[in-house]
Amino acid sequence: MESLLPVLQRHPGMSVLVWALMFRVAHRLLQNLPVPKAVAVDDFRSWKWRNLSVSMVHSLLTGTWAVTCVIISPELATNIHSFYTAPAYMLICISSGYFVQDAGDIILTGHARGSWEFLIHHVLVLWCFLYSLYSHLYVAGAVVALFVEVNSVTLHLRLMLKLALQQSSPLYQINKFLNLFTYIVFRLSAQFYLTYYIVQNYSWMDKGGYFLVTMTLMNTMILIYFYRLLRADFFPRSRAHMKQNGTHNNVKKFLTE
């Protein structure tokens, strides 16, 4: 992997596009897998299932990779500004490719209006990741940020079970507690650690103002989503309201909770 680093650093944009294409190929291949009946009968559910399937692949890959990078090279967690390794740099290339592919999938399939929160998230992430790839700064910070993908595994599984109308299944009940645990340990902790680092070192950091604003926006988004998650899984509304949310006309709103 060390031998690939000079090539990736000379052509970071091309590397991202290659990985975007690879995730698009994965999207095509995953379409051949069977889907639950509740998903197959609805166009939006079918698209969302395919989209989440690719997202699950990305989360399994990058979440594991990010944690492994930090275990092997602990300095990634302390020298966020300038330290990085070849595997860490490649990880950011791969993850950036996924976000490019996913944004394209959302826009080109006509789901931009209903998925605007995801698009804003992707734009914020891509700006930071691409800056890291071109400047070779904050690569370690991007790796720490990808700890959130450990939580994304349980988040994606949660949404896929909802798409399949399996909210009452034992797997959903187990996953909701795992999801809460990973949300706090990997998503909230990683975000707040990065925010703390930026605040503590703001006076000398390159582009410190931009990164602080970006982290503030991201923190606001994840706290809002955390509130929605707690409300939906641990403080549910009336059964009649849940049935209404499960109808075809309200499926998009249903899946945001």
Coordinates of C-alpha atoms in Angstrom, one line a residue:
M1 CA 0.0 0.0 0.0
E2 CA 3.0 2.3 0.6
S3 CA 3.8 2.1 -3.1
L4 CA 0.4 3.3 -4.0
L5 CA 0.6 6.4 -1.9
P6 CA 2.6 8.6 -4.3
V7 CA 0.1 7.7 -7.1
L8 CA -2.9 8.6 -5.0
Q9 CA -1.3 11.8 -3.8
R10 CA -0.5 12.9 -7.4
H11 CA -4.0 12.2 -8.6
P12 CA -6.4 12.5 -5.6
G13 CA -9.4 13.6 -7.7
M14 CA -9.0 10.7 -10.2
S15 CA -8.6 8.3 -7.3
V16 CA -11.9 9.5 -5.8
L17 CA -13.7 9.1 -9.1
V18 CA -12.3 5.6 -9.6
W19 CA -13.7 4.6 -6.2
A20 CA -17.0 6.3 -7.0
L21 CA -17.2 4.1 -10.0
M22 CA -16.4 1.0 -7.9
F23 CA -19.2 1.8 -5.6
R24 CA -21.5 2.2 -8.6
V25 CA -20.5 -1.2 -9.7
A26 CA -21.3 -2.5 -6.3
H27 CA -24.7 -0.8 -6.5
R28 CA -25.4 -2.7 -9.8
L29 CA -24.3 -6.1 -8.3
L30 CA -26.4 -5.7 -5.2
Q31 CA -29.5 -5.2 -7.4
N32 CA -29.3 -8.9 -8.2
L33 CA -29.9 -9.9 -4.5
P34 CA -33.4 -10.8 -3.4
V35 CA -35.4 -8.2 -1.4
P36 CA -38.3 -8.5 1.0
K37 CA -41.8 -8.5 -0.4
A38 CA -42.7 -5.3 1.4
V39 CA -39.8 -3.6 -0.3
A40 CA -40.3 -4.9 -3.8
V41 CA -43.9 -3.6 -4.1
D42 CA -43.0 0.1 -3.6
D43 CA -40.7 2.1 -5.9
F44 CA -39.4 4.4 -3.1
R45 CA -38.7 1.5 -0.8
S46 CA -36.9 -0.4 -3.6
W47 CA -34.7 2.5 -4.3
K48 CA -34.0 3.2 -0.6
W49 CA -33.1 -0.5 -0.1
R50 CA -30.6 -0.5 -2.9
N51 CA -29.2 2.8 -1.7
L52 CA -28.8 1.5 1.9
S53 CA -27.3 -1.7 0.7
V54 CA -24.4 0.2 -0.9
S55 CA -24.2 2.4 2.2
M56 CA -23.9 -0.7 4.4
V57 CA -21.0 -2.0 2.3
H58 CA -19.3 1.4 2.7
S59 CA -19.9 1.5 6.5
L60 CA -18.7 -2.1 7.1
L61 CA -15.5 -1.4 5.1
T62 CA -14.6 2.1 6.3
G63 CA -15.7 1.8 9.9
T64 CA -13.6 -1.3 10.4
W65 CA -10.7 0.3 8.4
A66 CA -10.8 3.6 10.4
V67 CA -10.7 1.8 13.8
T68 CA -7.9 -0.5 12.6
C69 CA -5.9 2.4 11.3
V70 CA -6.0 4.1 14.8
I71 CA -5.2 0.9 16.6
I72 CA -2.1 0.3 14.4
S73 CA -1.1 4.0 14.4
P74 CA -2.4 5.7 17.6
E75 CA -0.8 9.0 16.6
L76 CA -3.7 9.4 14.1
A77 CA -5.9 10.1 17.2
T78 CA -3.6 12.7 18.7
N79 CA -1.9 14.5 15.8
I80 CA -5.0 15.2 13.8
H81 CA -3.4 18.1 11.9
S82 CA -0.4 16.7 10.0
F83 CA 0.1 13.0 10.7
Y84 CA -1.2 10.3 8.4
T85 CA -0.3 6.8 7.0
A86 CA -0.7 5.3 3.6
P87 CA -3.7 3.2 4.6
A88 CA -5.3 6.3 6.2
Y89 CA -4.9 8.3 3.0
M90 CA -6.3 5.5 0.9
L91 CA -9.3 5.2 3.3
I92 CA -10.2 8.8 2.7
C93 CA -10.0 8.3 -1.1
I94 CA -12.3 5.4 -0.9
S95 CA -14.8 7.1 1.4
S96 CA -14.9 10.2 -0.7
G97 CA -15.7 8.1 -3.7
Y98 CA -18.6 6.6 -1.9
F99 CA -20.0 10.0 -1.0
V100 CA -19.7 11.2 -4.6
Q101 CA -21.5 8.1 -5.8
D102 CA -24.2 8.4 -3.2
A103 CA -24.9 12.1 -3.9
G104 CA -25.1 11.2 -7.6
D105 CA -27.5 8.4 -6.9
I106 CA -29.8 10.6 -4.8
I107 CA -29.8 13.5 -7.4
L108 CA -30.0 11.4 -10.6
T109 CA -32.9 9.3 -9.3
G110 CA -34.9 12.3 -8.4
H111 CA -34.8 11.9 -4.7
A112 CA -32.9 15.1 -3.9
R113 CA -35.9 17.0 -2.3
G114 CA -36.7 14.1 0.1
S115 CA -33.1 13.5 0.9
W116 CA -31.8 17.1 1.2
E117 CA -30.4 16.4 4.7
F118 CA -28.1 13.7 3.3
L119 CA -27.0 15.9 0.5
I120 CA -26.0 18.7 2.9
H121 CA -24.1 16.1 5.0
H122 CA -22.3 14.7 1.9
V123 CA -21.3 18.2 0.7
L124 CA -19.8 19.1 4.2
V125 CA -18.0 15.7 4.3
L126 CA -16.6 15.9 0.8
W127 CA -15.3 19.5 1.3
C128 CA -13.4 18.4 4.3
F129 CA -12.2 15.1 2.8
L130 CA -11.1 16.6 -0.5
Y131 CA -9.2 19.4 1.3
S132 CA -7.4 16.7 3.3
L133 CA -6.5 14.7 0.1
Y134 CA -5.2 17.8 -1.8
S135 CA -3.4 19.5 1.1
H136 CA -2.3 16.3 3.0
L137 CA -3.6 18.0 6.2
Y138 CA -6.2 16.7 8.6
V139 CA -6.1 13.2 7.0
A140 CA -6.0 11.8 10.6
G141 CA -9.0 13.9 11.5
A142 CA -10.9 12.4 8.6
V143 CA -10.0 8.9 9.8
V144 CA -11.3 9.7 13.3
A145 CA -14.5 11.2 11.7
L146 CA -15.0 7.8 10.0
F147 CA -15.5 6.2 13.4
V148 CA -19.1 7.2 12.9
E149 CA -19.4 4.5 10.2
V150 CA -19.4 1.9 13.0
N151 CA -22.6 3.4 14.1
S152 CA -23.8 3.7 10.5
V153 CA -23.9 -0.1 10.3
T154 CA -26.6 -0.3 12.9
L155 CA -28.4 2.8 11.6
H156 CA -28.6 1.3 8.1
L157 CA -29.8 -2.1 9.5
R158 CA -32.4 -0.2 11.5
L159 CA -33.7 1.5 8.3
M160 CA -33.6 -1.7 6.3
L161 CA -35.7 -3.5 8.9
K162 CA -38.2 -0.6 8.8
L163 CA -38.4 -0.9 5.0
A164 CA -39.1 -4.6 5.4
L165 CA -41.8 -3.7 8.1
Q166 CA -39.9 -5.7 10.7
Q167 CA -40.1 -3.2 13.6
S168 CA -41.5 -5.9 15.9
S169 CA -38.9 -8.5 15.1
P170 CA -36.3 -9.6 17.7
L171 CA -33.5 -8.4 15.4
Y172 CA -34.9 -4.9 15.4
Q173 CA -35.3 -4.9 19.2
I174 CA -31.7 -6.0 19.7
N175 CA -30.4 -3.6 17.0
K176 CA -32.0 -0.6 18.6
F177 CA -29.9 -1.0 21.7
L178 CA -26.8 -1.7 19.7
N179 CA -27.6 1.4 17.7
L180 CA -28.0 3.5 20.8
F181 CA -24.6 2.2 22.1
T182 CA -22.7 2.8 18.9
Y183 CA -24.3 6.2 18.4
I184 CA -23.0 7.4 21.7
V185 CA -19.6 5.6 21.6
F186 CA -18.6 6.1 17.9
R187 CA -20.7 8.9 16.5
L188 CA -21.2 11.4 19.3
S189 CA -17.9 10.8 20.9
A190 CA -15.9 11.1 17.6
Q191 CA -17.7 14.3 16.6
F192 CA -17.3 15.9 20.0
Y193 CA -13.6 14.9 20.2
L194 CA -12.9 16.5 16.9
T195 CA -14.8 19.6 17.9
Y196 CA -12.8 19.8 21.1
Y197 CA -9.6 19.4 19.2
I198 CA -10.5 22.2 16.8
V199 CA -11.5 24.6 19.7
Q200 CA -8.3 23.8 21.7
N201 CA -6.0 24.4 18.7
Y202 CA -8.0 26.9 16.7
S203 CA -5.4 29.7 16.9
W204 CA -2.9 28.0 14.8
M205 CA -4.9 25.6 12.6
D206 CA -5.2 26.0 8.9
K207 CA -8.8 26.7 7.8
G208 CA -9.7 26.5 11.5
G209 CA -12.8 28.7 11.1
Y210 CA -14.2 26.6 8.3
F211 CA -13.7 23.4 10.1
L212 CA -15.2 24.8 13.3
V213 CA -18.3 25.9 11.4
T214 CA -18.5 22.6 9.6
M215 CA -18.3 20.6 12.8
T216 CA -20.9 22.9 14.5
L217 CA -23.3 22.2 11.6
M218 CA -22.6 18.4 11.7
N219 CA -23.0 18.3 15.5
T220 CA -26.4 20.1 15.2
M221 CA -27.5 17.5 12.6
I222 CA -26.4 14.5 14.6
L223 CA -28.0 15.8 17.8
I224 CA -31.3 16.4 16.0
Y225 CA -31.2 12.9 14.5
F226 CA -30.3 11.5 17.9
Y227 CA -33.4 13.1 19.3
R228 CA -35.5 11.6 16.5
L229 CA -33.9 8.2 17.1
L230 CA -34.7 8.2 20.8
R231 CA -38.3 9.4 20.2
A232 CA -39.0 6.8 17.6
D233 CA -37.4 3.7 19.2
F234 CA -37.7 4.4 22.9
F235 CA -40.6 6.9 23.3
P236 CA -42.9 5.9 20.4
R237 CA -46.1 7.7 19.6
S238 CA -49.5 6.2 19.5
R239 CA -50.1 3.0 17.5
A240 CA -52.5 4.9 15.3
H241 CA -49.9 7.4 14.4
M242 CA -47.3 4.7 13.7
K243 CA -49.8 3.1 11.3
Q244 CA -50.4 6.4 9.6
N245 CA -46.6 6.8 9.2
G246 CA -46.4 3.4 7.7
T247 CA -48.7 4.1 4.8
H248 CA -47.3 4.6 1.3
N249 CA -48.0 8.3 1.3
N250 CA -46.0 8.9 4.4
V251 CA -43.2 6.3 3.9
K252 CA -40.5 9.0 3.5
K253 CA -41.4 10.7 6.7
F254 CA -41.7 7.3 8.4
L255 CA -38.1 6.4 7.4
T256 CA -36.7 9.6 8.8
E257 CA -37.8 8.7 12.4

